[in-house]
Amino acid sequence: MKNKTPLLFILLGLIALLLGSFFGVLSGMQYILPEFVKELLPFNRLRPFHVTSVVSWIILGATGGIYYYVSVSNALLMYSRKLMKVHFLLFLATGIAIYFCFFTGTMGGKEYLEFPPFLILTILLGWILFGINYFKSIVGKIANWPVYYWMWGTGIVFMTYHLCEAYLWVFPYFNNDFIKSLAIQWKSGGSFVGSWNMLVYGTAIFLMAKIKGDQSIGTQKESFFFYFLGLTNLMFNWAHHVYIIPTAPWIRIVAYAISMTEWIILIHIIYTWKKALPEENKIKNLLPYKLLLLSDIWIFLNLLLAILLSIPSINLFTHGTHITVAHSMGTTIGINTTILLASVVFIVSNINPEFNYNTKNMRWGLPIFNYSLLLFWISLLIAGIKKSNWMYFTKDIPFATMHDDLHWIYVCFLVAGIGVFIGLTLFVLPLMQRLLKNILE
């Protein structure tokens, strides 16, 4: 493969994934041992390191995959390799700058985007270049776009828009009004996640079409129904995050109704695809197939949790507890990560048909990752229930006492986090080695 830039995006994304897992373990250690590396990296810096790294993995993994799939398509060629390289260098330089700022304690942003606000300018420039390159490559070159082209394009456009929206707080009109500032923060954050879901779920449908060898998966009516359902969620699902803010009742009702639809169609698509997939195709693409099925299980678990969290009377008790963290972790790791790992394995296998992913490390890594993540998820749910009970149903019990009562839950949480890190490391390192070899060849 002459164009190595997509592989650079993917390699950098895998590095971010392992770093994010590592920072997560360090954060978990501080729950058990509050003084652990506190002088060097206190929790208020470790958390941004962890969150930013994991989000970067999703963005970089999806972006690299899209660049690769468009670049090797029989009907298409990427419009500009130069723009692609500039995009990569912008994201690489910005990532290094963000890490430096976190390490030195130079903050200034808001939750999930806690780096100094000026750094968003290079990130936005990268997304604009991505959009120009993508649409110049697609528009007018192919008729009757498959749904994944629509999803990728929509994700790019809305990601650019909602990143701009996330920084409206720098203007006094929003920043001087607590309600407006908080509402716009959660609105943009929720839609930001919906935007990257478009990129990731589009990748899932693309992989299903390629693995089955049936391009109709990308053009059938239920796939487009899922696309419009996802678009509706992207635009309106954020509202269930702001139940606690005084908003018009119809906004809450619409948000609740839309939340009930989340991910249902994707489960149906994957289930139908699995049923119809010929046995020889499963064997040929066994690992991507297993990873997509694994994402289906996590979609189901998180669907149940999302439906419960979207019910206003339950949301009141869970908001701000570890249950919200369980939902976000289960989604970003259980769903997005397994889909993107399936994409990485598919790409590596496509470039290197002789690549052996049946090594002991990869065979052990996947179940260690999956079962550890399940324990991790359950631990967070239990901790969230106990914290909610303390907040609303107990009196005169100090926070420190409640925190001490959760000690063994935090131990389980930490052990599970270490398991997730070990499992991912075992699984990902052979893929990174193979990608690096391809890049250097």
Tab-separated table of C-alpha atoms in Angstrom:
chain	number	residue	atom	x	y	z
A	1	MET	CA	0.000	0.000	0.000
A	2	LYS	CA	1.584	3.261	-1.180
A	3	ASN	CA	-0.494	5.633	0.944
A	4	LYS	CA	0.615	5.023	4.547
A	5	THR	CA	-1.232	7.929	6.209
A	6	PRO	CA	-4.403	5.935	7.079
A	7	LEU	CA	-2.170	3.395	8.834
A	8	LEU	CA	-0.487	6.222	10.770
A	9	PHE	CA	-3.910	7.383	12.022
A	10	ILE	CA	-4.754	3.834	13.112
A	11	LEU	CA	-1.368	3.251	14.789
A	12	LEU	CA	-1.630	6.553	16.677
A	13	GLY	CA	-5.174	5.611	17.679
A	14	LEU	CA	-4.026	2.258	19.110
A	15	ILE	CA	-1.291	4.045	21.082
A	16	ALA	CA	-3.962	6.410	22.458
A	17	LEU	CA	-6.129	3.399	23.391
A	18	LEU	CA	-3.361	1.783	25.440
A	19	LEU	CA	-2.403	5.101	27.039
A	20	GLY	CA	-6.044	5.769	27.894
A	21	SER	CA	-6.332	2.348	29.542
A	22	PHE	CA	-3.086	2.930	31.447
A	23	PHE	CA	-4.219	6.338	32.724
A	24	GLY	CA	-7.516	4.716	33.717
A	25	VAL	CA	-5.622	2.175	35.861
A	26	LEU	CA	-3.643	4.980	37.534
A	27	SER	CA	-6.921	6.814	38.236
A	28	GLY	CA	-8.359	3.636	39.759
A	29	MET	CA	-5.286	3.309	41.976
A	30	GLN	CA	-6.005	6.747	43.428
A	31	TYR	CA	-9.468	5.561	44.490
A	32	ILE	CA	-7.736	2.930	46.672
A	33	LEU	CA	-4.532	4.821	47.549
A	34	PRO	CA	-5.317	8.552	47.384
A	35	GLU	CA	-1.629	9.529	47.654
A	36	PHE	CA	-0.517	7.294	44.774
A	37	VAL	CA	1.546	9.458	42.312
A	38	LYS	CA	-0.531	12.399	43.563
A	39	GLU	CA	2.404	14.787	43.587
A	40	LEU	CA	3.251	14.024	39.966
A	41	LEU	CA	-0.236	13.405	38.519
A	42	PRO	CA	-3.192	14.257	40.773
A	43	PHE	CA	-6.634	12.905	39.880
A	44	ASN	CA	-7.767	16.182	38.301
A	45	ARG	CA	-5.048	15.676	35.681
A	46	LEU	CA	-5.242	11.887	35.359
A	47	ARG	CA	-8.929	11.982	34.459
A	48	PRO	CA	-8.439	14.360	31.469
A	49	PHE	CA	-5.465	12.227	30.357
A	50	HIS	CA	-7.718	9.129	30.461
A	51	VAL	CA	-10.799	10.658	28.820
A	52	THR	CA	-8.903	12.538	26.097
A	53	SER	CA	-6.832	9.458	25.199
A	54	VAL	CA	-9.869	7.181	24.851
A	55	VAL	CA	-11.810	9.765	22.824
A	56	SER	CA	-8.711	10.227	20.636
A	57	TRP	CA	-8.611	6.482	19.997
A	58	ILE	CA	-12.198	6.516	18.753
A	59	ILE	CA	-11.629	9.554	16.532
A	60	LEU	CA	-8.272	8.396	15.148
A	61	GLY	CA	-9.353	4.774	14.681
A	62	ALA	CA	-12.516	5.774	12.815
A	63	THR	CA	-10.723	8.440	10.736
A	64	GLY	CA	-7.908	6.087	9.707
A	65	GLY	CA	-10.427	3.419	8.736
A	66	ILE	CA	-12.477	5.839	6.603
A	67	TYR	CA	-9.361	7.142	4.845
A	68	TYR	CA	-8.232	3.563	4.163
A	69	TYR	CA	-11.588	2.304	2.879
A	70	VAL	CA	-12.037	5.267	0.534
A	71	SER	CA	-8.410	5.068	-0.651
A	72	VAL	CA	-8.585	1.382	-1.648
A	73	SER	CA	-12.091	1.472	-3.122
A	74	ASN	CA	-12.297	0.317	-6.740
A	75	ALA	CA	-14.617	3.191	-7.634
A	76	LEU	CA	-12.862	5.967	-5.679
A	77	LEU	CA	-9.527	7.551	-4.960
A	78	MET	CA	-8.779	9.922	-2.102
A	79	TYR	CA	-8.868	13.476	-3.450
A	80	SER	CA	-5.629	14.676	-1.820
A	81	ARG	CA	-2.946	12.711	-0.014
A	82	LYS	CA	-1.331	16.008	0.961
A	83	LEU	CA	-4.460	17.132	2.862
A	84	MET	CA	-4.533	13.753	4.562
A	85	LYS	CA	-0.925	14.159	5.737
A	86	VAL	CA	-1.579	17.711	6.958
A	87	HIS	CA	-4.633	16.407	8.845
A	88	PHE	CA	-2.510	13.741	10.545
A	89	LEU	CA	0.271	16.169	11.469
A	90	LEU	CA	-2.266	18.644	12.897
A	91	PHE	CA	-3.814	15.967	15.118
A	92	LEU	CA	-0.394	14.596	16.149
A	93	ALA	CA	0.982	18.034	17.088
A	94	THR	CA	-2.244	18.986	18.904
A	95	GLY	CA	-2.239	15.703	20.823
A	96	ILE	CA	1.328	16.289	22.009
A	97	ALA	CA	0.427	19.863	23.018
A	98	ILE	CA	-2.646	18.649	24.956
A	99	TYR	CA	-0.593	16.031	26.829
A	100	PHE	CA	2.000	18.683	27.688
A	101	CYS	CA	-0.716	21.017	28.997
A	102	PHE	CA	-2.277	18.265	31.141
A	103	PHE	CA	1.105	17.224	32.534
A	104	THR	CA	1.958	20.804	33.526
A	105	GLY	CA	-1.542	21.474	34.876
A	106	THR	CA	-2.342	24.047	32.178
A	107	MET	CA	-6.100	23.600	31.858
A	108	GLY	CA	-8.800	26.060	30.857
A	109	GLY	CA	-11.498	24.092	29.054
A	110	LYS	CA	-14.671	22.340	30.210
A	111	GLU	CA	-15.488	18.717	30.906
A	112	TYR	CA	-14.264	16.284	28.206
A	113	LEU	CA	-12.434	19.179	26.492
A	114	GLU	CA	-10.334	20.384	29.399
A	115	PHE	CA	-7.309	21.575	27.456
A	116	PRO	CA	-6.753	25.339	26.819
A	117	PRO	CA	-9.417	26.611	24.393
A	118	PHE	CA	-6.996	27.844	21.704
A	119	LEU	CA	-6.032	24.243	20.880
A	120	ILE	CA	-9.507	23.593	19.488
A	121	LEU	CA	-8.547	25.734	16.469
A	122	THR	CA	-6.095	23.159	15.072
A	123	ILE	CA	-8.550	20.346	15.835
A	124	LEU	CA	-11.276	22.162	13.916
A	125	LEU	CA	-8.895	22.810	11.032
A	126	GLY	CA	-8.171	19.071	10.907
A	127	TRP	CA	-11.901	18.270	10.709
A	128	ILE	CA	-12.428	20.883	7.977
A	129	LEU	CA	-9.584	19.368	5.929
A	130	PHE	CA	-11.063	15.907	6.535
A	131	GLY	CA	-14.453	17.109	5.293
A	132	ILE	CA	-13.003	18.738	2.157
A	133	ASN	CA	-10.972	15.633	1.343
A	134	TYR	CA	-13.859	13.253	1.983
A	135	PHE	CA	-16.550	15.060	0.023
A	136	LYS	CA	-14.192	15.893	-2.860
A	137	SER	CA	-13.441	12.153	-3.055
A	138	ILE	CA	-17.083	11.036	-2.967
A	139	VAL	CA	-19.372	13.681	-4.481
A	140	GLY	CA	-19.927	13.171	-8.209
A	141	LYS	CA	-17.781	10.025	-8.237
A	142	ILE	CA	-20.396	7.498	-7.204
A	143	ALA	CA	-24.188	7.346	-7.548
A	144	ASN	CA	-26.626	5.960	-4.976
A	145	TRP	CA	-24.353	6.219	-1.968
A	146	PRO	CA	-24.430	3.244	0.415
A	147	VAL	CA	-25.569	4.225	3.882
A	148	TYR	CA	-22.047	4.148	5.334
A	149	TYR	CA	-20.973	6.991	2.991
A	150	TRP	CA	-23.884	9.051	4.307
A	151	MET	CA	-23.004	8.178	7.912
A	152	TRP	CA	-19.340	9.072	7.521
A	153	GLY	CA	-20.164	12.375	5.816
A	154	THR	CA	-22.796	13.235	8.419
A	155	GLY	CA	-20.397	12.420	11.256
A	156	ILE	CA	-17.721	14.723	9.822
A	157	VAL	CA	-20.118	17.647	9.315
A	158	PHE	CA	-21.792	17.372	12.718
A	159	MET	CA	-18.495	16.785	14.534
A	160	THR	CA	-17.200	20.080	13.121
A	161	TYR	CA	-20.421	21.884	14.044
A	162	HIS	CA	-20.683	20.537	17.594
A	163	LEU	CA	-17.031	21.186	18.395
A	164	CYS	CA	-17.709	24.834	17.482
A	165	GLU	CA	-20.849	24.739	19.635
A	166	ALA	CA	-18.903	23.304	22.577
A	167	TYR	CA	-16.879	26.517	22.710
A	168	LEU	CA	-19.746	28.982	22.734
A	169	TRP	CA	-19.028	29.309	26.455
A	170	VAL	CA	-16.059	31.556	25.646
A	171	PHE	CA	-18.572	34.277	24.725
A	172	PRO	CA	-19.995	36.274	27.669
A	173	TYR	CA	-23.598	35.811	26.451
A	174	PHE	CA	-23.344	32.120	27.355
A	175	ASN	CA	-20.623	32.114	30.006
A	176	ASN	CA	-22.316	34.747	32.187
A	177	ASP	CA	-25.515	32.690	32.396
A	178	PHE	CA	-25.072	29.436	34.340
A	179	ILE	CA	-28.176	27.759	32.856
A	180	LYS	CA	-27.256	28.615	29.262
A	181	SER	CA	-23.634	27.600	29.790
A	182	LEU	CA	-24.513	24.235	31.353
A	183	ALA	CA	-27.209	23.474	28.782
A	184	ILE	CA	-24.947	24.200	25.823
A	185	GLN	CA	-22.126	22.186	27.412
A	186	TRP	CA	-24.231	19.031	27.785
A	187	LYS	CA	-26.049	19.571	24.510
A	188	SER	CA	-22.807	19.806	22.528
A	189	GLY	CA	-21.243	16.946	24.497
A	190	GLY	CA	-24.146	14.595	23.800
A	191	SER	CA	-24.201	15.460	20.110
A	192	PHE	CA	-20.396	15.158	19.954
A	193	VAL	CA	-20.794	11.498	20.975
A	194	GLY	CA	-23.608	11.081	18.437
A	195	SER	CA	-21.287	12.405	15.727
A	196	TRP	CA	-18.519	9.910	16.389
A	197	ASN	CA	-21.158	7.162	16.608
A	198	MET	CA	-22.008	7.988	12.986
A	199	LEU	CA	-18.375	7.366	12.028
A	200	VAL	CA	-18.126	4.149	14.063
A	201	TYR	CA	-21.511	2.642	13.179
A	202	GLY	CA	-20.933	3.479	9.512
A	203	THR	CA	-17.706	1.496	9.797
A	204	ALA	CA	-19.634	-1.435	11.332
A	205	ILE	CA	-22.075	-1.550	8.403
A	206	PHE	CA	-19.206	-1.242	5.897
A	207	LEU	CA	-17.445	-4.205	7.544
A	208	MET	CA	-20.617	-6.292	7.527
A	209	ALA	CA	-21.033	-5.645	3.790
A	210	LYS	CA	-17.401	-6.557	3.069
A	211	ILE	CA	-17.309	-9.658	5.274
A	212	LYS	CA	-20.508	-11.007	3.754
A	213	GLY	CA	-19.576	-9.893	0.249
A	214	ASP	CA	-23.029	-8.355	-0.131
A	215	GLN	CA	-23.111	-4.634	-0.917
A	216	SER	CA	-26.911	-4.556	-0.537
A	217	ILE	CA	-26.388	-4.329	3.242
A	218	GLY	CA	-25.359	-0.720	2.663
A	219	THR	CA	-28.329	0.099	0.447
A	220	GLN	CA	-31.258	-1.732	2.037
A	221	LYS	CA	-34.132	0.237	3.526
A	222	GLU	CA	-33.597	-0.803	7.145
A	223	SER	CA	-29.982	0.420	6.992
A	224	PHE	CA	-31.210	3.855	5.903
A	225	PHE	CA	-33.912	3.731	8.562
A	226	PHE	CA	-31.144	3.124	11.118
A	227	TYR	CA	-29.202	6.059	9.630
A	228	PHE	CA	-32.121	8.461	10.060
A	229	LEU	CA	-32.795	7.082	13.540
A	230	GLY	CA	-29.161	7.699	14.446
A	231	LEU	CA	-29.349	11.191	12.957
A	232	THR	CA	-32.433	11.938	15.056
A	233	ASN	CA	-30.613	10.705	18.171
A	234	LEU	CA	-27.583	12.819	17.285
A	235	MET	CA	-29.731	15.952	16.997
A	236	PHE	CA	-32.128	15.455	19.936
A	237	ASN	CA	-30.977	12.638	22.243
A	238	TRP	CA	-28.734	15.049	24.193
A	239	ALA	CA	-31.816	16.466	25.931
A	240	HIS	CA	-32.044	13.581	28.399
A	241	HIS	CA	-28.723	14.815	29.839
A	242	VAL	CA	-30.332	18.091	30.895
A	243	TYR	CA	-33.429	16.849	32.716
A	244	ILE	CA	-32.098	18.611	35.824
A	245	ILE	CA	-31.983	21.978	34.026
A	246	PRO	CA	-35.220	24.011	33.828
A	247	THR	CA	-36.263	23.399	30.212
A	248	ALA	CA	-39.595	23.247	28.408
A	249	PRO	CA	-41.491	19.996	29.196
A	250	TRP	CA	-41.819	19.091	25.481
A	251	ILE	CA	-38.002	18.943	25.184
A	252	ARG	CA	-37.886	16.315	27.927
A	253	ILE	CA	-40.726	14.333	26.381
A	254	VAL	CA	-39.116	14.326	22.926
A	255	ALA	CA	-35.741	13.370	24.424
A	256	TYR	CA	-37.316	10.510	26.363
A	257	ALA	CA	-39.169	9.177	23.302
A	258	ILE	CA	-36.075	9.320	21.112
A	259	SER	CA	-33.891	7.707	23.781
A	260	MET	CA	-36.151	4.661	23.778
A	261	THR	CA	-35.187	3.967	20.151
A	262	GLU	CA	-31.428	4.054	20.690
A	263	TRP	CA	-29.422	1.216	19.113
A	264	ILE	CA	-32.481	-1.054	18.570
A	265	ILE	CA	-32.133	-1.083	14.795
A	266	LEU	CA	-28.364	-1.702	14.920
A	267	ILE	CA	-28.980	-4.801	17.041
A	268	HIS	CA	-31.476	-5.985	14.437
A	269	ILE	CA	-29.087	-5.317	11.539
A	270	ILE	CA	-26.186	-7.205	13.154
A	271	TYR	CA	-28.451	-10.096	14.188
A	272	THR	CA	-29.923	-10.416	10.678
A	273	TRP	CA	-26.458	-10.194	9.107
A	274	LYS	CA	-25.102	-12.876	11.454
A	275	LYS	CA	-27.973	-15.228	10.598
A	276	ALA	CA	-27.529	-14.835	6.850
A	277	LEU	CA	-23.702	-14.920	6.801
A	278	PRO	CA	-22.322	-18.005	4.972
A	279	GLU	CA	-20.103	-20.243	7.107
A	280	GLU	CA	-17.073	-19.842	4.809
A	281	ASN	CA	-17.236	-16.043	5.212
A	282	LYS	CA	-17.280	-16.431	9.015
A	283	ILE	CA	-14.178	-18.622	8.884
A	284	LYS	CA	-12.358	-16.293	6.474
A	285	ASN	CA	-13.019	-13.217	8.671
A	286	LEU	CA	-13.348	-14.987	12.025
A	287	LEU	CA	-11.834	-12.344	14.299
A	288	PRO	CA	-13.636	-9.284	12.836
A	289	TYR	CA	-16.830	-11.388	12.952
A	290	LYS	CA	-16.298	-12.224	16.655
A	291	LEU	CA	-15.574	-8.592	17.504
A	292	LEU	CA	-18.741	-7.384	15.780
A	293	LEU	CA	-20.788	-9.985	17.689
A	294	LEU	CA	-19.095	-8.851	20.897
A	295	SER	CA	-20.150	-5.264	20.157
A	296	ASP	CA	-23.716	-6.569	19.684
A	297	ILE	CA	-23.714	-7.968	23.244
A	298	TRP	CA	-22.486	-4.650	24.626
A	299	ILE	CA	-25.066	-2.757	22.581
A	300	PHE	CA	-27.769	-4.882	24.198
A	301	LEU	CA	-26.439	-4.328	27.747
A	302	ASN	CA	-26.050	-0.596	27.248
A	303	LEU	CA	-29.412	-0.334	25.552
A	304	LEU	CA	-31.063	-1.626	28.730
A	305	LEU	CA	-29.069	0.826	30.831
A	306	ALA	CA	-29.703	3.745	28.434
A	307	ILE	CA	-33.443	3.138	28.492
A	308	LEU	CA	-33.449	3.177	32.300
A	309	LEU	CA	-31.265	6.308	32.476
A	310	SER	CA	-33.592	8.088	30.053
A	311	ILE	CA	-36.583	7.715	32.386
A	312	PRO	CA	-36.710	11.071	34.232
A	313	SER	CA	-37.592	9.628	37.660
A	314	ILE	CA	-34.611	7.229	37.458
A	315	ASN	CA	-32.312	9.791	35.862
A	316	LEU	CA	-32.808	12.004	38.922
A	317	PHE	CA	-31.200	9.368	41.164
A	318	THR	CA	-28.453	8.206	38.798
A	319	HIS	CA	-27.217	11.555	37.456
A	320	GLY	CA	-23.730	12.304	38.741
A	321	THR	CA	-23.109	8.774	40.058
A	322	HIS	CA	-20.911	5.930	38.808
A	323	ILE	CA	-23.927	4.614	36.868
A	324	THR	CA	-23.456	7.410	34.325
A	325	VAL	CA	-19.777	6.420	34.099
A	326	ALA	CA	-20.802	2.768	33.559
A	327	HIS	CA	-22.998	3.872	30.663
A	328	SER	CA	-20.284	5.956	29.016
A	329	MET	CA	-17.555	3.334	29.626
A	330	GLY	CA	-19.735	0.487	28.374
A	331	THR	CA	-20.449	2.486	25.234
A	332	THR	CA	-16.969	3.805	24.428
A	333	ILE	CA	-15.137	0.582	25.310
A	334	GLY	CA	-17.714	-2.174	24.862
A	335	ILE	CA	-19.285	-0.901	21.623
A	336	ASN	CA	-17.042	1.629	19.872
A	337	THR	CA	-13.758	-0.077	20.730
A	338	THR	CA	-14.840	-3.563	19.641
A	339	ILE	CA	-16.188	-2.220	16.322
A	340	LEU	CA	-13.000	-0.257	15.683
A	341	LEU	CA	-10.799	-3.215	16.646
A	342	ALA	CA	-12.767	-5.295	14.143
A	343	SER	CA	-11.939	-2.600	11.563
A	344	VAL	CA	-8.231	-2.638	12.474
A	345	VAL	CA	-8.051	-6.450	12.238
A	346	PHE	CA	-9.865	-6.359	8.886
A	347	ILE	CA	-7.423	-3.760	7.510
A	348	VAL	CA	-4.322	-5.559	8.807
A	349	SER	CA	-5.581	-8.869	7.382
A	350	ASN	CA	-6.389	-7.164	4.071
A	351	ILE	CA	-2.889	-5.696	3.754
A	352	ASN	CA	-1.187	-8.836	5.095
A	353	PRO	CA	-3.189	-11.954	4.162
A	354	GLU	CA	-0.520	-14.059	5.901
A	355	PHE	CA	-0.952	-12.205	9.220
A	356	ASN	CA	-1.514	-14.715	12.040
A	357	TYR	CA	-4.007	-13.324	14.537
A	358	ASN	CA	-4.378	-16.729	16.172
A	359	THR	CA	-1.354	-16.163	18.408
A	360	LYS	CA	-1.489	-16.986	22.112
A	361	ASN	CA	-1.408	-13.280	23.035
A	362	MET	CA	-4.402	-12.372	20.878
A	363	ARG	CA	-6.339	-15.521	21.842
A	364	TRP	CA	-5.923	-14.699	25.545
A	365	GLY	CA	-6.228	-10.946	25.166
A	366	LEU	CA	-9.800	-10.827	23.842
A	367	PRO	CA	-11.534	-12.860	26.612
A	368	ILE	CA	-9.438	-11.164	29.337
A	369	PHE	CA	-10.541	-7.793	27.954
A	370	ASN	CA	-14.199	-8.775	27.644
A	371	TYR	CA	-14.699	-10.435	31.058
A	372	SER	CA	-12.698	-7.702	32.789
A	373	LEU	CA	-14.869	-5.068	31.143
A	374	LEU	CA	-17.999	-6.875	32.353
A	375	LEU	CA	-16.677	-6.893	35.955
A	376	PHE	CA	-15.672	-3.248	35.543
A	377	TRP	CA	-19.164	-2.320	34.330
A	378	ILE	CA	-20.946	-4.210	37.133
A	379	SER	CA	-18.649	-2.652	39.776
A	380	LEU	CA	-19.522	0.835	38.536
A	381	LEU	CA	-23.249	0.048	38.627
A	382	ILE	CA	-23.026	-1.198	42.233
A	383	ALA	CA	-20.955	1.833	43.283
A	384	GLY	CA	-23.486	4.131	41.578
A	385	ILE	CA	-26.451	2.514	43.344
A	386	LYS	CA	-24.729	2.859	46.708
A	387	LYS	CA	-23.793	6.498	46.061
A	388	SER	CA	-27.342	7.326	44.924
A	389	ASN	CA	-28.707	5.698	48.083
A	390	TRP	CA	-26.318	7.816	50.165
A	391	MET	CA	-27.285	11.056	48.366
A	392	TYR	CA	-31.068	10.626	48.560
A	393	PHE	CA	-31.976	8.104	51.242
A	394	THR	CA	-29.558	8.536	54.141
A	395	LYS	CA	-28.951	11.344	56.607
A	396	ASP	CA	-25.986	12.485	58.667
A	397	ILE	CA	-23.539	10.076	56.993
A	398	PRO	CA	-20.398	11.941	55.858
A	399	PHE	CA	-19.088	11.488	52.328
A	400	ALA	CA	-15.861	9.971	53.694
A	401	THR	CA	-17.835	7.228	55.454
A	402	MET	CA	-19.748	6.416	52.290
A	403	HIS	CA	-16.479	6.419	50.335
A	404	ASP	CA	-14.890	3.987	52.838
A	405	ASP	CA	-17.910	1.684	52.552
A	406	LEU	CA	-17.219	1.409	48.820
A	407	HIS	CA	-13.607	0.290	49.342
A	408	TRP	CA	-14.043	-3.296	48.130
A	409	ILE	CA	-16.156	-2.167	45.198
A	410	TYR	CA	-13.293	0.126	44.216
A	411	VAL	CA	-10.861	-2.800	44.580
A	412	CYS	CA	-12.978	-4.836	42.131
A	413	PHE	CA	-13.170	-1.796	39.863
A	414	LEU	CA	-9.362	-1.464	39.911
A	415	VAL	CA	-8.718	-5.191	39.331
A	416	ALA	CA	-11.145	-5.126	36.402
A	417	GLY	CA	-9.462	-2.009	34.989
A	418	ILE	CA	-6.067	-3.725	35.161
A	419	GLY	CA	-7.626	-6.713	33.380
A	420	VAL	CA	-8.987	-4.458	30.613
A	421	PHE	CA	-5.532	-2.904	30.191
A	422	ILE	CA	-3.757	-6.286	30.091
A	423	GLY	CA	-6.317	-7.776	27.688
A	424	LEU	CA	-6.119	-4.803	25.322
A	425	THR	CA	-2.311	-4.773	25.451
A	426	LEU	CA	-2.078	-8.485	24.583
A	427	PHE	CA	-4.551	-8.060	21.736
A	428	VAL	CA	-3.343	-4.750	20.325
A	429	LEU	CA	0.474	-5.057	20.401
A	430	PRO	CA	0.691	-7.625	17.539
A	431	LEU	CA	-1.549	-5.364	15.432
A	432	MET	CA	0.655	-2.348	16.213
A	433	GLN	CA	3.810	-4.274	15.290
A	434	ARG	CA	2.309	-5.326	11.975
A	435	LEU	CA	1.086	-1.802	11.176
A	436	LEU	CA	4.485	-0.312	12.021
A	437	LYS	CA	6.181	-2.828	9.737
A	438	ASN	CA	3.808	-1.888	6.898
A	439	ILE	CA	4.447	1.808	7.451
A	440	LEU	CA	8.244	1.375	7.383
A	441	GLU	CA	8.307	-0.921	4.335
